[in-house]
PDB file of C-alpha atoms in Angstrom:
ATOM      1  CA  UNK I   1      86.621 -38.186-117.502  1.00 49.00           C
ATOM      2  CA  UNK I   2      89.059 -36.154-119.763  1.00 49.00           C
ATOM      3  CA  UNK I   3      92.215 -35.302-118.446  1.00 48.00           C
ATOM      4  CA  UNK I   4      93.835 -31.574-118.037  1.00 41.00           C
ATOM      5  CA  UNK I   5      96.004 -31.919-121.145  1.00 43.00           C
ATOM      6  CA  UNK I   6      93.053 -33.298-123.247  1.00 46.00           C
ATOM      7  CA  UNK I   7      91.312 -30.193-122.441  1.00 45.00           C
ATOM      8  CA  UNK I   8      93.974 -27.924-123.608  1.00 41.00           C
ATOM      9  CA  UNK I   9      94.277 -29.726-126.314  1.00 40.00           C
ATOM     10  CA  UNK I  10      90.348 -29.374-127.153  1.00 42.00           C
ATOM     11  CA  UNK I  11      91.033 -25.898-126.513  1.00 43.00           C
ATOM     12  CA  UNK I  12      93.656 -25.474-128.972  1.00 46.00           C
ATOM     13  CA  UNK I  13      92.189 -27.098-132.126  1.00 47.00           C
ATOM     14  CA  UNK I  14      88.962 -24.655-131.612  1.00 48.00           C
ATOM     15  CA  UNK I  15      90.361 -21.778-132.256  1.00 47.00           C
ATOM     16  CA  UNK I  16      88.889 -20.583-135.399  1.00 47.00           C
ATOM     17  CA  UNK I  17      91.390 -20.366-137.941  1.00 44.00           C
ATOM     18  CA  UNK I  18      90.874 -18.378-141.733  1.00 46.00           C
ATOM     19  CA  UNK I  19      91.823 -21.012-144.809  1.00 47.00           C
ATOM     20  CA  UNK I  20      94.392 -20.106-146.996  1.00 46.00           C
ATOM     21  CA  UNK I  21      94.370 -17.423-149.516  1.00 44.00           C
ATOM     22  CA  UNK I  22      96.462 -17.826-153.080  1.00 47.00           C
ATOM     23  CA  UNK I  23      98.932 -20.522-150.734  1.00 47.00           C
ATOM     24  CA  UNK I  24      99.506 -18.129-147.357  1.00 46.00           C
ATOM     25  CA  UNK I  25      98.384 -18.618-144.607  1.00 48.00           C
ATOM     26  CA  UNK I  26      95.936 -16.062-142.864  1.00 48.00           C
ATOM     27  CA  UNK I  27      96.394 -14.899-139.223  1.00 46.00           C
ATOM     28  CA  UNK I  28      93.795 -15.819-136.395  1.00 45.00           C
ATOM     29  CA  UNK I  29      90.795 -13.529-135.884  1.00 45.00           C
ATOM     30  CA  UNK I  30      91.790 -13.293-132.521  1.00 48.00           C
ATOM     31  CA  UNK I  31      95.308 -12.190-133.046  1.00 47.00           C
ATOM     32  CA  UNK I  32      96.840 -15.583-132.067  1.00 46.00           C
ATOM     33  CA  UNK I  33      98.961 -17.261-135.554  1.00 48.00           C
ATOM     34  CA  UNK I  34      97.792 -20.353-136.529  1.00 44.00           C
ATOM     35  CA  UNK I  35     100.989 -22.132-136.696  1.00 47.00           C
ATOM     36  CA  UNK I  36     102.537 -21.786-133.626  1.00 49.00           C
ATOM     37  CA  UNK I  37      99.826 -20.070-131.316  1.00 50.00           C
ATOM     38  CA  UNK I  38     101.969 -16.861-130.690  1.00 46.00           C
ATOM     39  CA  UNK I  39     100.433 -13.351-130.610  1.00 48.00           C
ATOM     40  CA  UNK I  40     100.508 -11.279-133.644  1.00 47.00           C
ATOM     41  CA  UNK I  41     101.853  -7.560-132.531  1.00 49.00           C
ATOM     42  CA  UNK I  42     100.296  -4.131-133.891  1.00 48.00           C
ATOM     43  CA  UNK I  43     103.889  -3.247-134.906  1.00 53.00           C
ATOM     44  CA  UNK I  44     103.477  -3.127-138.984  1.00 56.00           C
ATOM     45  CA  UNK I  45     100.202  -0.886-138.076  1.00 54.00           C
ATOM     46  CA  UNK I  46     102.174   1.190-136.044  1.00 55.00           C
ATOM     47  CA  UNK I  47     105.057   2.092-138.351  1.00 63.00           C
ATOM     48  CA  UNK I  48     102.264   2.660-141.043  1.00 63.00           C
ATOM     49  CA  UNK I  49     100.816   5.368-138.976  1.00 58.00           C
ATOM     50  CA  UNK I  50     104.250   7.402-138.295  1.00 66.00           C
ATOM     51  CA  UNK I  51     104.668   7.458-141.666  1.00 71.00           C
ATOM     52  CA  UNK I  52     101.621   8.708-142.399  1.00 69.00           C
ATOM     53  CA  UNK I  53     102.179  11.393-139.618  1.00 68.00           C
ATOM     54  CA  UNK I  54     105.280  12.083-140.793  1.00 69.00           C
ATOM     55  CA  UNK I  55     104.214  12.586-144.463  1.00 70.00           C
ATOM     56  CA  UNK I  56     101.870  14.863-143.241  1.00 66.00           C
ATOM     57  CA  UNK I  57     104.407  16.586-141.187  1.00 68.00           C
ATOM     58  CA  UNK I  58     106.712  17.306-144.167  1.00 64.00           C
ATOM     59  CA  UNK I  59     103.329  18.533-146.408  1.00 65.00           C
ATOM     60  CA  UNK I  60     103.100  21.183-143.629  1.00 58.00           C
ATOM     61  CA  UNK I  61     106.325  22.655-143.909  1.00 60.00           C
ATOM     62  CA  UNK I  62     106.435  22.924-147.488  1.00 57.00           C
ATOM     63  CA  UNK I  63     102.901  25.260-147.565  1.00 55.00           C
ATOM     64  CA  UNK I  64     104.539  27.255-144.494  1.00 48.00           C
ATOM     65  CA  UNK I  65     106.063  29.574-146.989  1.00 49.00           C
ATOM     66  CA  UNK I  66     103.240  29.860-149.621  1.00 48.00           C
ATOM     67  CA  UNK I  67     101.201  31.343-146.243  1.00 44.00           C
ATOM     68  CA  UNK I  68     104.290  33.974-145.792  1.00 47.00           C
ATOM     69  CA  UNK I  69     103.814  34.972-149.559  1.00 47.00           C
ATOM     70  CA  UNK I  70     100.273  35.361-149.312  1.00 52.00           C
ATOM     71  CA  UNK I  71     101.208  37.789-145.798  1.00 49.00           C
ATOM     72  CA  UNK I  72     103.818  39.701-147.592  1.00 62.00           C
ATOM     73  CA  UNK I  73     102.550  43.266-147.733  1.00 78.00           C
ATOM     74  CA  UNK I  74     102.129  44.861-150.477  1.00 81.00           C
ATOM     75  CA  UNK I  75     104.529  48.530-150.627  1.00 96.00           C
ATOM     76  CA  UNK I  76     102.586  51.702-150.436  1.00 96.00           C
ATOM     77  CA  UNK I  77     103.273  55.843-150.873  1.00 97.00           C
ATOM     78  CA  UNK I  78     102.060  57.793-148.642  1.00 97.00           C
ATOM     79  CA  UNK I  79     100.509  60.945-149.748  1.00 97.00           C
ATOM     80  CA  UNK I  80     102.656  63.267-147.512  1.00 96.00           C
ATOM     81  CA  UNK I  81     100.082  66.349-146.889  1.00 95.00           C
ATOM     82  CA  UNK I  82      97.262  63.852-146.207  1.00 95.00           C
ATOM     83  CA  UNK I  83      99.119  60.398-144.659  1.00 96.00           C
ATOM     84  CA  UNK I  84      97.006  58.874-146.734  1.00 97.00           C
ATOM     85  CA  UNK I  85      98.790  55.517-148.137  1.00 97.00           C
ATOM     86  CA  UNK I  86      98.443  54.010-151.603  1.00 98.00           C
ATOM     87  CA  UNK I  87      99.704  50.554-152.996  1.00 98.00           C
ATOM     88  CA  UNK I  88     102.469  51.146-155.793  1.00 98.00           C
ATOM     89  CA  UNK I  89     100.297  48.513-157.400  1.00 96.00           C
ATOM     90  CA  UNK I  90      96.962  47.314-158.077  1.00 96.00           C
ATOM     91  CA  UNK I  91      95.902  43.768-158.483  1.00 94.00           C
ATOM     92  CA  UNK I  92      95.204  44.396-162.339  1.00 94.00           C
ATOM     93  CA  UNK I  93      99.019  45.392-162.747  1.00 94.00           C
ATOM     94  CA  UNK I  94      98.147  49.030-162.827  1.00 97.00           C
ATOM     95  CA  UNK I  95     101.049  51.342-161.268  1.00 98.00           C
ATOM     96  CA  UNK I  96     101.222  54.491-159.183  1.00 98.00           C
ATOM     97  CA  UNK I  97     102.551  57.287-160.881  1.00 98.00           C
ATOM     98  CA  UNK I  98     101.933  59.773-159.038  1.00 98.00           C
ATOM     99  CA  UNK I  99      99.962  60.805-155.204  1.00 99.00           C
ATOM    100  CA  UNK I 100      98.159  64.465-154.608  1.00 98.00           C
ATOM    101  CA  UNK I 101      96.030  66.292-152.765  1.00 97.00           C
ATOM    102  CA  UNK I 102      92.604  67.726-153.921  1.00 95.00           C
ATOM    103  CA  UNK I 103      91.846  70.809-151.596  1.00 91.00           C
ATOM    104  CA  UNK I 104      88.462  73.302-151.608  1.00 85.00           C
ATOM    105  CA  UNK I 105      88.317  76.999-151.028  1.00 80.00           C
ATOM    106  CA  UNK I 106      85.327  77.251-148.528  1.00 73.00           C
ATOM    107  CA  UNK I 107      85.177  80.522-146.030  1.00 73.00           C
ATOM    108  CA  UNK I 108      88.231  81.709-147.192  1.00 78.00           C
ATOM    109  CA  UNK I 109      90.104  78.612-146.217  1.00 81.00           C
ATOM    110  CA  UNK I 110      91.718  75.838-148.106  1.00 84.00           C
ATOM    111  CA  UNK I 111      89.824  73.009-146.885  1.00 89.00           C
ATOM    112  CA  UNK I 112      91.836  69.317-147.695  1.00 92.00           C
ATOM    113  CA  UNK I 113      88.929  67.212-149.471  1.00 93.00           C
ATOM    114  CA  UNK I 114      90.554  64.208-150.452  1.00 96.00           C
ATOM    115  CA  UNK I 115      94.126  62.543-151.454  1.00 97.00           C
ATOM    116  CA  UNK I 116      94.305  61.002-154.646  1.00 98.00           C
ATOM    117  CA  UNK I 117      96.700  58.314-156.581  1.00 99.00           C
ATOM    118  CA  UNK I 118      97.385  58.060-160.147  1.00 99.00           C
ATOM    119  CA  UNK I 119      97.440  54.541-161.925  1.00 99.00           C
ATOM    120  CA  UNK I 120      97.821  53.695-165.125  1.00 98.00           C
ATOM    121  CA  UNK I 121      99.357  50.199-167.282  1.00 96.00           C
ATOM    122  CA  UNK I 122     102.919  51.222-167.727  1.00 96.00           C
ATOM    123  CA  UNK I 123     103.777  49.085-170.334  1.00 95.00           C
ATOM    124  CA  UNK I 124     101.152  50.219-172.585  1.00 96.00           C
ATOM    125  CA  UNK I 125     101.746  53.936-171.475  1.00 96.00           C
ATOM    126  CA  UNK I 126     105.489  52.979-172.401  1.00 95.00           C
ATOM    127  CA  UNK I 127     104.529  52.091-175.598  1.00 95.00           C
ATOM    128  CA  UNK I 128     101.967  55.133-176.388  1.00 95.00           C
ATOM    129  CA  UNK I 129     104.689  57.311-175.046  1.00 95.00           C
ATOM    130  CA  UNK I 130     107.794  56.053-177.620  1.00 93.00           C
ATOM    131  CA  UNK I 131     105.588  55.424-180.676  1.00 94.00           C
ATOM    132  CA  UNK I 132     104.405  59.246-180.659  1.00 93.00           C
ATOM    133  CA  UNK I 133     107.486  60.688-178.920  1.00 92.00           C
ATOM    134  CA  UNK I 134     110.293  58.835-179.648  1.00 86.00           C
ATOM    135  CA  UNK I 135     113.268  59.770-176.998  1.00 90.00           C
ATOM    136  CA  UNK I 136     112.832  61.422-173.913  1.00 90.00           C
ATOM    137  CA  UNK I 137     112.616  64.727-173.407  1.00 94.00           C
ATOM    138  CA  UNK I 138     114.872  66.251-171.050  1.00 93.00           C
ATOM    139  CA  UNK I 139     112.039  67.553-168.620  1.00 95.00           C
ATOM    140  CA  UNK I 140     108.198  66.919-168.930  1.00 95.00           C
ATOM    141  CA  UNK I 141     106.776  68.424-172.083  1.00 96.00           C
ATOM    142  CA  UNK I 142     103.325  69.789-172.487  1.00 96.00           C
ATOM    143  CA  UNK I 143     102.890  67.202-175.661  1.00 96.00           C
ATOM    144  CA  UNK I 144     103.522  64.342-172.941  1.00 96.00           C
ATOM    145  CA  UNK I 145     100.359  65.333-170.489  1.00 98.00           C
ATOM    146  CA  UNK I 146      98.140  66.181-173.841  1.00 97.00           C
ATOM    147  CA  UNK I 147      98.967  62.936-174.664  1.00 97.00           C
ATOM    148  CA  UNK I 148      97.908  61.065-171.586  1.00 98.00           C
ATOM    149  CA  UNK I 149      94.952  62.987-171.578  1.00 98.00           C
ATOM    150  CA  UNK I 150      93.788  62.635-175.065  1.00 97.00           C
ATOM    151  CA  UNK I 151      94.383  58.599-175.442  1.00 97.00           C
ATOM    152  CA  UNK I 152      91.967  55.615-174.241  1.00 95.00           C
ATOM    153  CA  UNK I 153      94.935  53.889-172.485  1.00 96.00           C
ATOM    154  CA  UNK I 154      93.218  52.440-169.031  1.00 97.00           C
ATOM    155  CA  UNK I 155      94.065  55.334-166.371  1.00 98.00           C
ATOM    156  CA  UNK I 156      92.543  55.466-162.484  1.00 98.00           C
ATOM    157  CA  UNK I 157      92.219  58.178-159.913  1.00 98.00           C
ATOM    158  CA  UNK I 158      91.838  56.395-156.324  1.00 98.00           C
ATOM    159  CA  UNK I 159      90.007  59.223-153.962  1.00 97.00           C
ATOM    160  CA  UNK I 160      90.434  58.964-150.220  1.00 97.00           C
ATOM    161  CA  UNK I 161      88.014  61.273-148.036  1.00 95.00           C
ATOM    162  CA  UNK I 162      90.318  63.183-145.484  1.00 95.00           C
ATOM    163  CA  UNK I 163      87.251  65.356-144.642  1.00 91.00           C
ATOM    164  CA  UNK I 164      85.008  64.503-141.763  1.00 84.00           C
ATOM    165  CA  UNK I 165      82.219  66.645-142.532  1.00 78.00           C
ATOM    166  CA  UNK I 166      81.895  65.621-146.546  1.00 84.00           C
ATOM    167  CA  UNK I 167      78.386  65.170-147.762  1.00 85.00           C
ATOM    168  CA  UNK I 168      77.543  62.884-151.150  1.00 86.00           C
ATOM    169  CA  UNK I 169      75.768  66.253-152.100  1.00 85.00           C
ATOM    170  CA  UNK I 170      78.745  68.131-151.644  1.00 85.00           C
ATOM    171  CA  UNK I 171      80.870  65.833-153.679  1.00 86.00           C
ATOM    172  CA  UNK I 172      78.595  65.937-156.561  1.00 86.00           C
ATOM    173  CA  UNK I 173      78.439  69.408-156.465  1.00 85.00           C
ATOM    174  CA  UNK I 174      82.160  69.497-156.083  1.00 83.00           C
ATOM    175  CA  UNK I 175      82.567  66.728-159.086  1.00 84.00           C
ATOM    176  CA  UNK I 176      80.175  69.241-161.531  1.00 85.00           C
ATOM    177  CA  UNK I 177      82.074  72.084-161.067  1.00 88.00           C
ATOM    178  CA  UNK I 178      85.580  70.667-161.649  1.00 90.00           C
ATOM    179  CA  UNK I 179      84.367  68.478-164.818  1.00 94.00           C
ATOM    180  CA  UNK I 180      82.624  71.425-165.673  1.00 93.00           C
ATOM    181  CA  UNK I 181      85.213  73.430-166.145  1.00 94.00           C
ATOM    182  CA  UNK I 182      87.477  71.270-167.533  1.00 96.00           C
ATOM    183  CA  UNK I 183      84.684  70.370-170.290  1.00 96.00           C
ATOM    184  CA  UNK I 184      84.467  74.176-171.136  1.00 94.00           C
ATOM    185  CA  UNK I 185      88.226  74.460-171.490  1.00 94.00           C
ATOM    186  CA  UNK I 186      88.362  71.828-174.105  1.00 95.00           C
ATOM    187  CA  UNK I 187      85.745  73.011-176.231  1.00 94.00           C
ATOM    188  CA  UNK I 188      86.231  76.562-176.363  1.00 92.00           C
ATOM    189  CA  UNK I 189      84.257  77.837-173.533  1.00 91.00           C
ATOM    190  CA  UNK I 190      81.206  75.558-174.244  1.00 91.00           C
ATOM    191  CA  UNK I 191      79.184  74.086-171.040  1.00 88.00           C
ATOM    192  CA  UNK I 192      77.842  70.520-171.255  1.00 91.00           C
ATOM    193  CA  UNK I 193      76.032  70.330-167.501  1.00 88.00           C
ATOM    194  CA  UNK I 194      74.260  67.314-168.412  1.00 90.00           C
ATOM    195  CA  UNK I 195      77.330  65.121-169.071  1.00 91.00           C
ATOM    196  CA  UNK I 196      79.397  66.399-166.113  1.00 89.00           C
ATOM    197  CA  UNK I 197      76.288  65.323-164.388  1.00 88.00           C
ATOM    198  CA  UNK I 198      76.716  61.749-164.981  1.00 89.00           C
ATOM    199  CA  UNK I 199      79.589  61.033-163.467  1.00 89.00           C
ATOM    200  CA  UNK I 200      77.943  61.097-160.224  1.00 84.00           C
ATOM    201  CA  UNK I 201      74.244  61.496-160.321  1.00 72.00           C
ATOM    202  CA  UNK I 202      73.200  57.912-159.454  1.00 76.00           C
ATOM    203  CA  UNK I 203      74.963  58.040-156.119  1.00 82.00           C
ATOM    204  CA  UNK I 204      72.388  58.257-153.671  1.00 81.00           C
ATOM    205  CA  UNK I 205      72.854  61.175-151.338  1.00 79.00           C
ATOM    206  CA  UNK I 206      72.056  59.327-148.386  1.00 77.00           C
ATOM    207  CA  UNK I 207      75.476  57.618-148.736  1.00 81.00           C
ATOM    208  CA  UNK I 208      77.744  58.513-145.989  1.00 80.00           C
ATOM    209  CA  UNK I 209      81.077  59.575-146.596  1.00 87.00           C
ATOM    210  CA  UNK I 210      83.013  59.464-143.565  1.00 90.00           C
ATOM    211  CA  UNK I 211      87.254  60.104-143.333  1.00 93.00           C
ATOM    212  CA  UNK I 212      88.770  56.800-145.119  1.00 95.00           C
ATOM    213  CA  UNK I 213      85.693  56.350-148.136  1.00 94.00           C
ATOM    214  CA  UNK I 214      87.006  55.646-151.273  1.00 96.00           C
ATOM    215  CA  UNK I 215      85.846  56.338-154.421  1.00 95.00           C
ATOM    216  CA  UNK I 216      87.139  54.842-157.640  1.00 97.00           C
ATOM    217  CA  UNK I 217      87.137  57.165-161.406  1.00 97.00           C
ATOM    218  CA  UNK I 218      88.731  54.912-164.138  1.00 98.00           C
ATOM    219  CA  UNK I 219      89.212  55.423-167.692  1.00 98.00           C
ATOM    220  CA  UNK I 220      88.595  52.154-169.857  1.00 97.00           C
ATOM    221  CA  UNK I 221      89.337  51.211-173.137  1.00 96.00           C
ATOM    222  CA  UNK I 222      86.844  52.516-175.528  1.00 96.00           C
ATOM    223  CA  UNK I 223      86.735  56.208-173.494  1.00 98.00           C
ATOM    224  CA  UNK I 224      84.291  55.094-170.960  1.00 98.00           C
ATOM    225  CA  UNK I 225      84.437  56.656-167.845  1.00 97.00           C
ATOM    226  CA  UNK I 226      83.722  54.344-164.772  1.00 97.00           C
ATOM    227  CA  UNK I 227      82.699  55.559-161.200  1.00 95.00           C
ATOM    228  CA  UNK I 228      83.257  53.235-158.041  1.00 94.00           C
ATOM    229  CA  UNK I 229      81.529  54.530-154.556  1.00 92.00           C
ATOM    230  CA  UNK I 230      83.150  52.323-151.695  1.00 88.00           C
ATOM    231  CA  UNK I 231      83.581  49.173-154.448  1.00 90.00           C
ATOM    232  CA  UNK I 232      79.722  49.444-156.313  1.00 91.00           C
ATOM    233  CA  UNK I 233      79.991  51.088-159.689  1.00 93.00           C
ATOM    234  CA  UNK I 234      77.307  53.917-159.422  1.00 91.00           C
ATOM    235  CA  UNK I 235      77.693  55.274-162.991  1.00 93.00           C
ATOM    236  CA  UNK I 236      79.124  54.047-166.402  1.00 95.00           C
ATOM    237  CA  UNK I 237      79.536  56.806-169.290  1.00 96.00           C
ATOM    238  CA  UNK I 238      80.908  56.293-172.922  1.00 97.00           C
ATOM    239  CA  UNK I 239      81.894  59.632-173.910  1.00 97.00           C
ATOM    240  CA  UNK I 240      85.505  60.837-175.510  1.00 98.00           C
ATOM    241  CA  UNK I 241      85.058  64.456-173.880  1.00 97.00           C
ATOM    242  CA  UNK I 242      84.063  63.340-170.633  1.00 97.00           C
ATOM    243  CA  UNK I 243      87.217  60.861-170.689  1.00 98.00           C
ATOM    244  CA  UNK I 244      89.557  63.892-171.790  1.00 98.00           C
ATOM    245  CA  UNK I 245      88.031  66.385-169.343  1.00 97.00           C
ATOM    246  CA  UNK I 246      88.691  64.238-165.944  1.00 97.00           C
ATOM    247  CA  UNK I 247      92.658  63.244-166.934  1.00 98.00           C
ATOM    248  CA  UNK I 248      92.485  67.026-167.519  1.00 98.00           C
ATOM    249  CA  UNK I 249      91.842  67.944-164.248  1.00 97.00           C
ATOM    250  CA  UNK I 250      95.023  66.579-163.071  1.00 98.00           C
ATOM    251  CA  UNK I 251      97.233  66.881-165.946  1.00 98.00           C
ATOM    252  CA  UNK I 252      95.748  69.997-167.478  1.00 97.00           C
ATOM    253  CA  UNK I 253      97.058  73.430-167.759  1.00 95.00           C
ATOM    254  CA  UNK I 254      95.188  73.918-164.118  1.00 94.00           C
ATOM    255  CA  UNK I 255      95.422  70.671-162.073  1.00 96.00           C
ATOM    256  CA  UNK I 256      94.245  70.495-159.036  1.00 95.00           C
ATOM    257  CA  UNK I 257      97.506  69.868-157.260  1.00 97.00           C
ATOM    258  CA  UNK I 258     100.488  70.968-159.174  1.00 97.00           C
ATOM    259  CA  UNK I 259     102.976  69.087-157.521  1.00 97.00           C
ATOM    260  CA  UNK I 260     101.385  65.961-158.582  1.00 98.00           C
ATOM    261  CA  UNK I 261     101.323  66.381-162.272  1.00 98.00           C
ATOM    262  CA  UNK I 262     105.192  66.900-162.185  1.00 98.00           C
ATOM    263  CA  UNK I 263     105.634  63.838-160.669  1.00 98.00           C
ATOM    264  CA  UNK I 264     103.432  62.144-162.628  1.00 98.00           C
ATOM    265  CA  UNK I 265     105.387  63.730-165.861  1.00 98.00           C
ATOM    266  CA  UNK I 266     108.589  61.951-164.147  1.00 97.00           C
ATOM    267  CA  UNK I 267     107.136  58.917-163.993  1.00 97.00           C
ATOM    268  CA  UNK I 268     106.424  59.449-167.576  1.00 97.00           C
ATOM    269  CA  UNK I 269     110.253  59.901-168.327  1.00 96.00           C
ATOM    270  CA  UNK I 270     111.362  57.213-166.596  1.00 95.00           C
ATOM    271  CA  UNK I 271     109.016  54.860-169.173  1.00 94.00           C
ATOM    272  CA  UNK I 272     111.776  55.892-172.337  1.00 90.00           C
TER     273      UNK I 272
END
C-alpha cells in the first residue's frame, strides 16, 4: 500500500507540462511553473491592460479639441430691421458684403417681405475691381456697381421670409415684376416676360413658405442664374441679361433697399 508521500509525489509528476519551445521552457496549463511548482500571477496581463487604457486615455484628450473646433460657431450679421442673422461666410469661401431688407407696397403699407445677404468671392472681386479700376475711389462710384453687375464673377443673394402670410404665388409674382423691370431698364424699355419667368416658374405653388424659408439666387460662372427653394434647385437659366438684371436690382440705379448697396459699395473699397 503506497504511502502519503508516494502519493504526492504521483501527484506531482502528473501534472501536464508543455515541452520546450526554441530552448525555454513553457508555463503549466494550469498556471502552476514547471520548475518549481509555484503559481504563475496575472501581473504582466495586468500592466498590459493599463497601458492599453491609458493609451486610450491620452487618444481621448488629444480629439477633445478637434470636437471644440468643429462647435465653434460660425460669426453672423444680423440684418437690423428684420433680426434676421447671416454667416459672414459661406462654406464655399463666399463673403458677406452687405445685409438688406426687401419690403412690398400692399394697401398702402410697406409690408417687410424678406431680408437678404450679399455674397460674393472677394478675392476674385478684388481682382476684377483693381484690374479695371486701379486705386480706390474715395467714395463708391457708379462704374464700381456697373461693374459688379455686368461681370460673371460668382455672386449670391440669401432670402429669408420675414412674412407669415407669403404665398409661392405671391413670390413669383413678386420675382416677375422686379426682374421685369430691371430687364426693361437695361434694354431700353424692352419687356422680356418669358425670361423673368424662369427664374421661378418650376416652383410648385403648393410649397409653403412660412417665416424662416430660405431661398437661394446665385450667379455662376458662365452667367447662369441658379434658384435654390429651401436647398432643391428649382430652376437653372443661362442668360447674360437675366444675370445683369437680378445684381441690378440691388445695385442698380433703384435697389430695393438703398442702404444696402452703400454698404455693399464699402465693402467694395475696402478690397483696394
Amino acid at each position: 500500500m503506497a504511502t502519503l508521500a508516494e502519493n504526492v509525489v504521483v501527484a506531482e509528476d502528473q501534472t501536464p507540462v508543455e515541452e520546450k519551445v526554441n530552448g525555454v521552457e513553457q508555463k503549466a496549463t494550469n498556471g502552476v511553473n514547471c520548475e518549481n511548482g509555484v503559481k504563475v500571477t496575472a501581473e504582466p496581463v495586468l500592466d498590459k491592460v493599463q497601458e492599453e487604457m491609458k493609451a486610450a486615455r491620452k487618444e481621448a484628450e488629444c480629439e477633445a479639441p478637434k470636437e471644440e473646433v468643429k462647435k465653434e460657431e460660425v460669426a453672423v450679421e444680423v440684418e437690423p430691421k428684420t433680426g434676421v442673422s447671416f454667416p459672414v461666410k459661406l462654406d464655399d469661401g463666399k463673403q458677406l458684403l452687405s445685409v438688406g431688407l426687401r419690403k412690398k407696397s400692399m394697401l398702402g403699407m410697406g409690408i417687410k417681405i424678406y431680408g437678404f445677404g450679399m455674397y460674393t468671392d472677394n478675392e476674385k472681386l478684388k481682382d476684377l475691381l483693381k484690374s479695371k479700376i486701379g486705386k480706390a475711389p474715395a467714395k463708391p462710384t457708379k462704374e464700381m456697381y456697373q461693374l459688379v453687375i455686368d461681370s460673371d464673377l460668382a455672386t449670391m443673394v440669401k432670402l429669408v421670409i420675414v412674412f407669415s402670410g407669403l404665398t409661392m404665388n405671391m413670390v413669383k409674382k413678386n420675382f416677375d415684376e422686379g426682374l421685369g423691370a430691371s430687364i426693361k431698364k437695361l434694354t431700353g424699355g424692352k419687356k422680356n416676360e418669358e425670361l423673368a419667368n424662369k427664374v421661378m416658374g418650376q416652383a410648385s405653388d403648393e410649397i409653403k413658405l412660412t417665416s424662416g424659408s430660405v431661398i437661394e439666387i446665385s450667379r455662376l460662372p458662365g452667367y447662369v442664374l441658379e434658384t435654390k427653394l429651401m436647398d432643391e434647385v428649382v430652376s437653372r437659366v443661362e442668360s447674360e441679361l437675366l444675370c445683369r438684371a437680378y445684381i441690378n436690382m440691388y445695385l442698380g440705379d433703384d435697389p430695393f433697399d438703398k442702404d444696402a448697396k452703400e454698404k455693399f459699395g464699402m465693402s467694395l473699397l475696402s478690397l483696394f
